């Protein structure tokens, strides 16, 4: 049986695929067509998840979640279905599969193709985003897709990335906030309160981040609703 393996870094992303409580860092069968792995943030975690899914017999891999905009035209909720992943070299995407998925999506989703760049660290400023865009020609960035694409290429199985924009080019989460965030995107409330009291993080910033995540999750949920958990691979 053909099974699509979806890797998500954040619990908020995983909840767009399944309403059930998703375990951390282990495979979770979703239905007959798909399995899910909530990996946590970063390339090392994503690579381990992709390898775990492959070892459990999935026949295709998807990097599913959010991304940061490197192009000023992209806004929260826009969807990036890239042609390739840039991580020093270009890693391939199965464009035939990507195109079938794209053709099923509702017209109210703004879809962008092009290049999705890899970053080893969260980008917390506009200059860092602009520098990466200039170096790679990419329209968006994430920290996991390159690792998943590399596992798929080594295993010779199809791969696509499905990434909704969470923050625009001119806005990024402050670096100070990273110390209060768990690998799966959960927040350490005590640390967050300390940051707010020190004014290292502003309430307005948190509200804007929340709005970006809601817009991205709305789009990701529409993708699953339109294409199913297997994302029309078969």
mmCIF file of C-alpha atoms in Angstrom, residues 56-189:
data_model
loop_
_atom_site.group_PDB
_atom_site.id
_atom_site.type_symbol
_atom_site.label_atom_id
_atom_site.label_comp_id
_atom_site.label_asym_id
_atom_site.label_seq_id
_atom_site.Cartn_x
_atom_site.Cartn_y
_atom_site.Cartn_z
ATOM 1 C CA UNK A 56 8.196 2.436 8.650
ATOM 2 C CA UNK A 57 7.414 2.006 4.955
ATOM 3 C CA UNK A 58 6.086 5.338 3.679
ATOM 4 C CA UNK A 59 6.447 5.678 -0.072
ATOM 5 C CA UNK A 60 6.517 9.491 -0.324
ATOM 6 C CA UNK A 61 7.531 12.363 1.957
ATOM 7 C CA UNK A 62 6.041 15.801 2.570
ATOM 8 C CA UNK A 63 7.475 18.757 4.460
ATOM 9 C CA UNK A 64 4.264 20.262 5.835
ATOM 10 C CA UNK A 65 4.083 23.473 7.824
ATOM 11 C CA UNK A 66 4.902 27.161 7.888
ATOM 12 C CA UNK A 67 7.613 29.308 6.310
ATOM 13 C CA UNK A 68 8.938 32.837 6.479
ATOM 14 C CA UNK A 69 8.609 35.169 3.492
ATOM 15 C CA UNK A 70 11.727 36.335 1.657
ATOM 16 C CA UNK A 71 9.664 38.178 -0.943
ATOM 17 C CA UNK A 72 7.746 41.372 -0.108
ATOM 18 C CA UNK A 73 4.739 40.192 -2.119
ATOM 19 C CA UNK A 74 4.095 37.224 0.165
ATOM 20 C CA UNK A 75 1.791 37.672 3.143
ATOM 21 C CA UNK A 76 0.675 35.414 6.005
ATOM 22 C CA UNK A 77 -1.600 32.683 4.694
ATOM 23 C CA UNK A 78 -0.077 32.547 1.212
ATOM 24 C CA UNK A 79 1.016 29.059 0.204
ATOM 25 C CA UNK A 80 4.439 28.121 -1.147
ATOM 26 C CA UNK A 81 4.601 24.935 -3.234
ATOM 27 C CA UNK A 82 8.213 25.147 -4.354
ATOM 28 C CA UNK A 83 9.936 23.859 -7.468
ATOM 29 C CA UNK A 84 13.114 23.099 -5.507
ATOM 30 C CA UNK A 85 14.759 23.421 -2.112
ATOM 31 C CA UNK A 86 17.986 25.419 -1.846
ATOM 32 C CA UNK A 87 20.488 24.178 0.718
ATOM 33 C CA UNK A 88 23.841 24.942 -0.872
ATOM 34 C CA UNK A 89 22.735 22.748 -3.746
ATOM 35 C CA UNK A 90 19.287 22.423 -5.293
ATOM 36 C CA UNK A 91 17.250 19.523 -3.920
ATOM 37 C CA UNK A 92 14.441 18.278 -6.171
ATOM 38 C CA UNK A 93 10.697 18.362 -5.711
ATOM 39 C CA UNK A 94 8.368 16.005 -7.558
ATOM 40 C CA UNK A 95 6.745 18.695 -9.686
ATOM 41 C CA UNK A 96 4.158 16.370 -11.245
ATOM 42 C CA UNK A 97 2.822 15.562 -7.786
ATOM 43 C CA UNK A 98 3.096 19.212 -6.750
ATOM 44 C CA UNK A 99 1.124 20.297 -9.815
ATOM 45 C CA UNK A 100 -1.667 17.766 -9.174
ATOM 46 C CA UNK A 101 -1.997 19.081 -5.648
ATOM 47 C CA UNK A 102 -1.943 22.706 -6.759
ATOM 48 C CA UNK A 103 -4.713 22.110 -9.294
ATOM 49 C CA UNK A 104 -7.029 20.829 -6.540
ATOM 50 C CA UNK A 105 -6.695 23.855 -4.270
ATOM 51 C CA UNK A 106 -9.478 26.447 -3.967
ATOM 52 C CA UNK A 107 -9.082 29.753 -5.767
ATOM 53 C CA UNK A 108 -8.979 31.739 -2.523
ATOM 54 C CA UNK A 109 -5.520 30.346 -1.691
ATOM 55 C CA UNK A 110 -2.688 32.404 -3.159
ATOM 56 C CA UNK A 111 -0.046 29.915 -4.342
ATOM 57 C CA UNK A 112 3.575 30.713 -5.114
ATOM 58 C CA UNK A 113 6.095 28.370 -6.712
ATOM 59 C CA UNK A 114 9.824 29.064 -7.023
ATOM 60 C CA UNK A 115 12.611 28.184 -4.598
ATOM 61 C CA UNK A 116 12.307 27.483 -0.870
ATOM 62 C CA UNK A 117 15.551 28.189 1.012
ATOM 63 C CA UNK A 118 16.968 26.381 3.998
ATOM 64 C CA UNK A 119 18.232 28.145 7.113
ATOM 65 C CA UNK A 120 20.023 26.432 9.972
ATOM 66 C CA UNK A 121 18.793 29.051 12.445
ATOM 67 C CA UNK A 122 15.623 31.127 12.820
ATOM 68 C CA UNK A 123 15.892 34.403 10.891
ATOM 69 C CA UNK A 124 15.016 37.221 13.265
ATOM 70 C CA UNK A 125 15.568 40.276 11.085
ATOM 71 C CA UNK A 126 14.722 41.681 7.662
ATOM 72 C CA UNK A 127 18.369 42.046 6.636
ATOM 73 C CA UNK A 128 19.050 38.353 7.230
ATOM 74 C CA UNK A 129 16.033 37.488 5.092
ATOM 75 C CA UNK A 130 17.080 39.831 2.290
ATOM 76 C CA UNK A 131 20.625 38.456 2.320
ATOM 77 C CA UNK A 132 19.330 34.896 2.034
ATOM 78 C CA UNK A 133 16.949 35.857 -0.769
ATOM 79 C CA UNK A 134 19.784 37.473 -2.710
ATOM 80 C CA UNK A 135 22.098 34.500 -2.179
ATOM 81 C CA UNK A 136 19.566 31.839 -3.136
ATOM 82 C CA UNK A 137 16.883 33.460 -5.292
ATOM 83 C CA UNK A 138 14.315 31.975 -2.923
ATOM 84 C CA UNK A 139 10.895 33.406 -2.115
ATOM 85 C CA UNK A 140 10.565 31.772 1.324
ATOM 86 C CA UNK A 141 12.570 29.996 4.013
ATOM 87 C CA UNK A 142 12.199 27.225 6.547
ATOM 88 C CA UNK A 143 14.484 25.022 8.657
ATOM 89 C CA UNK A 144 13.239 21.511 7.844
ATOM 90 C CA UNK A 145 12.395 20.997 4.156
ATOM 91 C CA UNK A 146 15.985 20.551 2.975
ATOM 92 C CA UNK A 147 16.635 17.704 5.397
ATOM 93 C CA UNK A 148 13.410 15.928 4.413
ATOM 94 C CA UNK A 149 14.145 16.430 0.712
ATOM 95 C CA UNK A 150 17.624 14.947 1.192
ATOM 96 C CA UNK A 151 16.198 11.825 2.852
ATOM 97 C CA UNK A 152 13.661 11.431 0.037
ATOM 98 C CA UNK A 153 16.367 11.812 -2.609
ATOM 99 C CA UNK A 154 18.586 9.216 -0.904
ATOM 100 C CA UNK A 155 15.654 6.810 -0.631
ATOM 101 C CA UNK A 156 14.547 7.558 -4.216
ATOM 102 C CA UNK A 157 10.972 8.346 -3.182
ATOM 103 C CA UNK A 158 8.841 11.373 -4.187
ATOM 104 C CA UNK A 159 8.985 14.570 -2.131
ATOM 105 C CA UNK A 160 7.064 17.845 -2.005
ATOM 106 C CA UNK A 161 6.992 20.766 0.390
ATOM 107 C CA UNK A 162 3.733 22.415 1.463
ATOM 108 C CA UNK A 163 4.521 25.606 3.353
ATOM 109 C CA UNK A 164 2.195 28.435 4.364
ATOM 110 C CA UNK A 165 3.668 31.849 5.098
ATOM 111 C CA UNK A 166 3.568 32.805 8.777
ATOM 112 C CA UNK A 167 5.572 36.033 8.798
ATOM 113 C CA UNK A 168 6.124 38.597 6.038
ATOM 114 C CA UNK A 169 9.501 39.907 4.941
ATOM 115 C CA UNK A 170 9.392 42.965 7.196
ATOM 116 C CA UNK A 171 8.445 41.105 10.377
ATOM 117 C CA UNK A 172 10.220 38.351 12.281
ATOM 118 C CA UNK A 173 9.929 36.865 15.773
ATOM 119 C CA UNK A 174 12.418 38.563 18.119
ATOM 120 C CA UNK A 175 15.536 36.563 18.963
ATOM 121 C CA UNK A 176 14.817 36.876 22.690
ATOM 122 C CA UNK A 177 11.597 34.903 22.263
ATOM 123 C CA UNK A 178 13.431 31.778 21.124
ATOM 124 C CA UNK A 179 14.486 31.004 24.715
ATOM 125 C CA UNK A 180 10.824 30.680 25.696
ATOM 126 C CA UNK A 181 9.798 28.303 22.909
ATOM 127 C CA UNK A 182 9.917 24.499 23.131
ATOM 128 C CA UNK A 183 11.047 22.421 20.117
ATOM 129 C CA UNK A 184 7.437 21.632 19.142
ATOM 130 C CA UNK A 185 6.447 25.312 19.221
ATOM 131 C CA UNK A 186 4.943 25.276 22.696
ATOM 132 C CA UNK A 187 5.689 28.200 24.995
ATOM 133 C CA UNK A 188 7.290 28.229 28.431
ATOM 134 C CA UNK A 189 4.842 30.580 30.160
#
